[in-house]
């Protein structure tokens, strides 16, 4: 379960680099959360890119030799049940920064970046489709790696039968148009 917001300058990364960074961030967060980065896990993972024009990101100074258009900040949001110790949070900071560096390269980044913020959400303040998951069960079932176990895991969140592709298509088709 991954939710990362990436803040950066417009046009700093092309579509292929965003795809690469997104995949590396999902992998990094998966490792720290002790989840298998399989198809089912990817269905509950998001990486969002927020791009700014340079004039919309004020920084009074840069590290010598750094490209000012390489400012980057990550907000990693994780349920406390999947990121429960200070060591987990530190590992998240390191792995997320490594993912950025693997795409941006080893050169200097402004403000000694990348900046990584980890936000840990209390377990009862995180839900999918209005349901607070049984986190230990959710993690165990996602780690199982079979389609049947994946269905069981998603049923914990969405309820039996509501998480299947056919059910989602049915909901979309029956939704009133606005």
Short mmCIF file of C-alpha atoms in Angstrom, two decimals:
data_model
loop_
_atom_site.label_atom_id
_atom_site.label_comp_id
_atom_site.label_asym_id
_atom_site.label_seq_id
_atom_site.Cartn_x
_atom_site.Cartn_y
_atom_site.Cartn_z
CA UNK A 1 0.00 0.00 0.00
CA UNK A 2 1.83 3.06 -1.26
CA UNK A 3 0.85 6.71 -1.35
CA UNK A 4 3.60 9.14 -2.33
CA UNK A 5 3.34 12.74 -3.52
CA UNK A 6 6.28 13.94 -5.57
CA UNK A 7 6.74 17.73 -5.77
CA UNK A 8 9.10 18.93 -8.52
CA UNK A 9 9.68 21.49 -11.24
CA UNK A 10 7.63 21.27 -14.43
CA UNK A 11 9.25 19.32 -17.21
CA UNK A 12 12.19 18.23 -15.00
CA UNK A 13 11.28 14.59 -15.64
CA UNK A 14 9.86 13.16 -18.84
CA UNK A 15 7.10 10.53 -18.86
CA UNK A 16 9.56 7.61 -18.91
CA UNK A 17 11.50 9.03 -15.94
CA UNK A 18 8.25 9.53 -13.99
CA UNK A 19 7.30 5.93 -14.74
CA UNK A 20 10.73 4.78 -13.55
CA UNK A 21 10.63 6.91 -10.39
CA UNK A 22 7.06 5.81 -9.62
CA UNK A 23 8.00 2.13 -9.94
CA UNK A 24 11.10 2.60 -7.78
CA UNK A 25 9.11 4.45 -5.09
CA UNK A 26 6.46 1.71 -5.02
CA UNK A 27 9.25 -0.87 -4.65
CA UNK A 28 11.01 1.13 -1.91
CA UNK A 29 7.85 1.64 0.13
CA UNK A 30 6.87 -2.01 -0.35
CA UNK A 31 10.19 -3.15 1.05
CA UNK A 32 9.93 -0.96 4.13
CA UNK A 33 6.27 -1.88 4.74
CA UNK A 34 7.30 -5.54 4.43
CA UNK A 35 4.87 -6.17 1.58
CA UNK A 36 5.36 -8.10 -1.62
CA UNK A 37 5.41 -5.75 -4.61
CA UNK A 38 3.04 -7.87 -6.67
CA UNK A 39 0.12 -6.94 -8.93
CA UNK A 40 -2.38 -6.86 -6.07
CA UNK A 41 -0.17 -4.54 -4.03
CA UNK A 42 0.21 -2.25 -7.02
CA UNK A 43 -3.59 -1.94 -7.19
CA UNK A 44 -3.45 -0.19 -3.79
CA UNK A 45 -0.45 2.02 -4.65
CA UNK A 46 -0.37 5.61 -5.92
CA UNK A 47 2.45 7.99 -6.78
CA UNK A 48 1.26 11.48 -7.65
CA UNK A 49 3.42 14.08 -9.40
CA UNK A 50 2.81 17.75 -8.55
CA UNK A 51 4.71 19.99 -10.93
CA UNK A 52 5.49 23.64 -10.30
CA UNK A 53 6.63 26.48 -12.51
CA UNK A 54 10.02 27.69 -11.20
CA UNK A 55 8.50 31.00 -10.05
CA UNK A 56 6.10 29.04 -7.81
CA UNK A 57 8.86 27.46 -5.73
CA UNK A 58 10.82 30.02 -3.76
CA UNK A 59 14.18 29.04 -2.36
CA UNK A 60 16.59 31.83 -1.38
CA UNK A 61 19.75 29.85 -2.17
CA UNK A 62 21.03 26.70 -3.86
CA UNK A 63 23.80 24.25 -3.13
CA UNK A 64 26.80 25.18 -5.30
CA UNK A 65 26.59 23.39 -8.64
CA UNK A 66 22.98 22.27 -8.18
CA UNK A 67 20.43 22.72 -10.93
CA UNK A 68 17.65 24.84 -9.39
CA UNK A 69 15.15 22.94 -11.55
CA UNK A 70 16.07 19.78 -9.66
CA UNK A 71 14.25 20.72 -6.47
CA UNK A 72 12.32 17.72 -5.28
CA UNK A 73 10.26 16.87 -2.22
CA UNK A 74 8.53 13.59 -1.44
CA UNK A 75 5.63 13.13 0.94
CA UNK A 76 5.33 9.46 1.86
CA UNK A 77 2.06 8.73 3.62
CA UNK A 78 1.81 5.39 5.41
CA UNK A 79 -0.56 3.71 7.86
CA UNK A 80 1.11 3.37 11.25
CA UNK A 81 0.37 -0.36 11.22
CA UNK A 82 2.64 -0.74 8.18
CA UNK A 83 5.31 1.69 9.38
CA UNK A 84 5.28 1.24 13.11
CA UNK A 85 8.82 1.95 14.39
CA UNK A 86 11.30 4.84 14.16
CA UNK A 87 13.64 2.42 12.37
CA UNK A 88 10.94 1.81 9.74
CA UNK A 89 10.53 5.57 9.26
CA UNK A 90 14.30 6.04 8.86
CA UNK A 91 14.43 3.16 6.38
CA UNK A 92 11.60 4.84 4.44
CA UNK A 93 13.53 8.12 4.31
CA UNK A 94 16.65 6.37 3.02
CA UNK A 95 14.95 4.12 0.46
CA UNK A 96 12.81 6.95 -0.94
CA UNK A 97 15.88 9.18 -1.32
CA UNK A 98 17.74 6.31 -3.03
CA UNK A 99 14.87 5.94 -5.51
CA UNK A 100 15.07 9.65 -6.35
CA UNK A 101 18.85 9.55 -6.69
CA UNK A 102 18.65 6.56 -9.03
CA UNK A 103 16.60 8.70 -11.45
CA UNK A 104 18.10 12.19 -10.84
CA UNK A 105 21.71 10.99 -10.60
CA UNK A 106 24.39 11.53 -7.97
CA UNK A 107 25.08 15.25 -8.58
CA UNK A 108 24.20 17.97 -6.08
CA UNK A 109 20.54 18.80 -5.64
CA UNK A 110 19.27 22.14 -4.28
CA UNK A 111 18.91 22.48 -0.51
CA UNK A 112 20.78 19.20 0.01
CA UNK A 113 17.79 17.33 -1.44
CA UNK A 114 15.91 15.27 -2.03
CA UNK A 115 13.67 16.21 0.86
CA UNK A 116 11.58 13.29 2.07
CA UNK A 117 8.78 13.66 4.61
CA UNK A 118 7.15 10.59 6.12
CA UNK A 119 3.64 11.07 7.41
CA UNK A 120 2.38 8.22 9.56
CA UNK A 121 -1.40 8.07 9.76
CA UNK A 122 -2.98 6.47 12.85
CA UNK A 123 -4.53 3.13 11.91
CA UNK A 124 -8.08 4.28 12.63
CA UNK A 125 -7.67 7.34 10.40
CA UNK A 126 -6.89 5.47 7.18
CA UNK A 127 -9.54 3.70 5.15
CA UNK A 128 -10.28 2.49 1.67
CA UNK A 129 -13.84 2.81 0.50
CA UNK A 130 -14.83 3.85 4.02
CA UNK A 131 -13.44 0.73 5.69
CA UNK A 132 -10.56 0.57 8.17
CA UNK A 133 -8.67 -2.59 7.23
CA UNK A 134 -7.48 -5.35 9.52
CA UNK A 135 -3.86 -4.35 8.81
CA UNK A 136 -2.18 -7.52 10.01
CA UNK A 137 -4.59 -9.65 8.01
CA UNK A 138 -4.30 -7.33 5.02
CA UNK A 139 -0.49 -7.54 5.04
CA UNK A 140 -0.49 -11.33 5.46
CA UNK A 141 -2.95 -11.85 2.65
CA UNK A 142 -1.15 -9.51 0.24
CA UNK A 143 2.10 -11.31 0.95
CA UNK A 144 0.49 -14.65 0.02
CA UNK A 145 0.75 -13.71 -3.64
CA UNK A 146 -2.05 -15.86 -5.10
CA UNK A 147 -5.10 -14.45 -6.87
CA UNK A 148 -7.38 -16.16 -4.34
CA UNK A 149 -5.54 -14.63 -1.38
CA UNK A 150 -5.53 -11.28 -3.17
CA UNK A 151 -9.32 -11.46 -3.51
CA UNK A 152 -9.57 -12.24 0.21
CA UNK A 153 -7.35 -9.25 1.03
CA UNK A 154 -9.37 -6.85 -1.07
CA UNK A 155 -12.59 -8.24 0.42
CA UNK A 156 -11.31 -7.15 3.85
CA UNK A 157 -11.28 -3.58 2.59
CA UNK A 158 -14.13 -3.39 0.09
CA UNK A 159 -16.41 -6.19 1.26
CA UNK A 160 -17.04 -9.50 -0.49
CA UNK A 161 -17.55 -9.20 -4.24
CA UNK A 162 -17.23 -5.40 -4.38
CA UNK A 163 -13.57 -5.31 -5.33
CA UNK A 164 -13.66 -7.34 -8.55
CA UNK A 165 -13.22 -5.72 -11.93
CA UNK A 166 -16.72 -6.84 -12.95
CA UNK A 167 -18.22 -5.23 -9.85
CA UNK A 168 -16.40 -1.94 -10.52
CA UNK A 169 -17.55 -1.90 -14.16
CA UNK A 170 -21.13 -2.54 -13.02
CA UNK A 171 -20.92 0.39 -10.58
CA UNK A 172 -19.57 2.68 -13.31
CA UNK A 173 -22.30 1.65 -15.77
CA UNK A 174 -25.07 2.15 -13.21
CA UNK A 175 -23.79 5.49 -11.86
CA UNK A 176 -26.14 8.38 -12.68
CA UNK A 177 -24.62 10.90 -15.04
CA UNK A 178 -24.26 14.46 -13.81
#
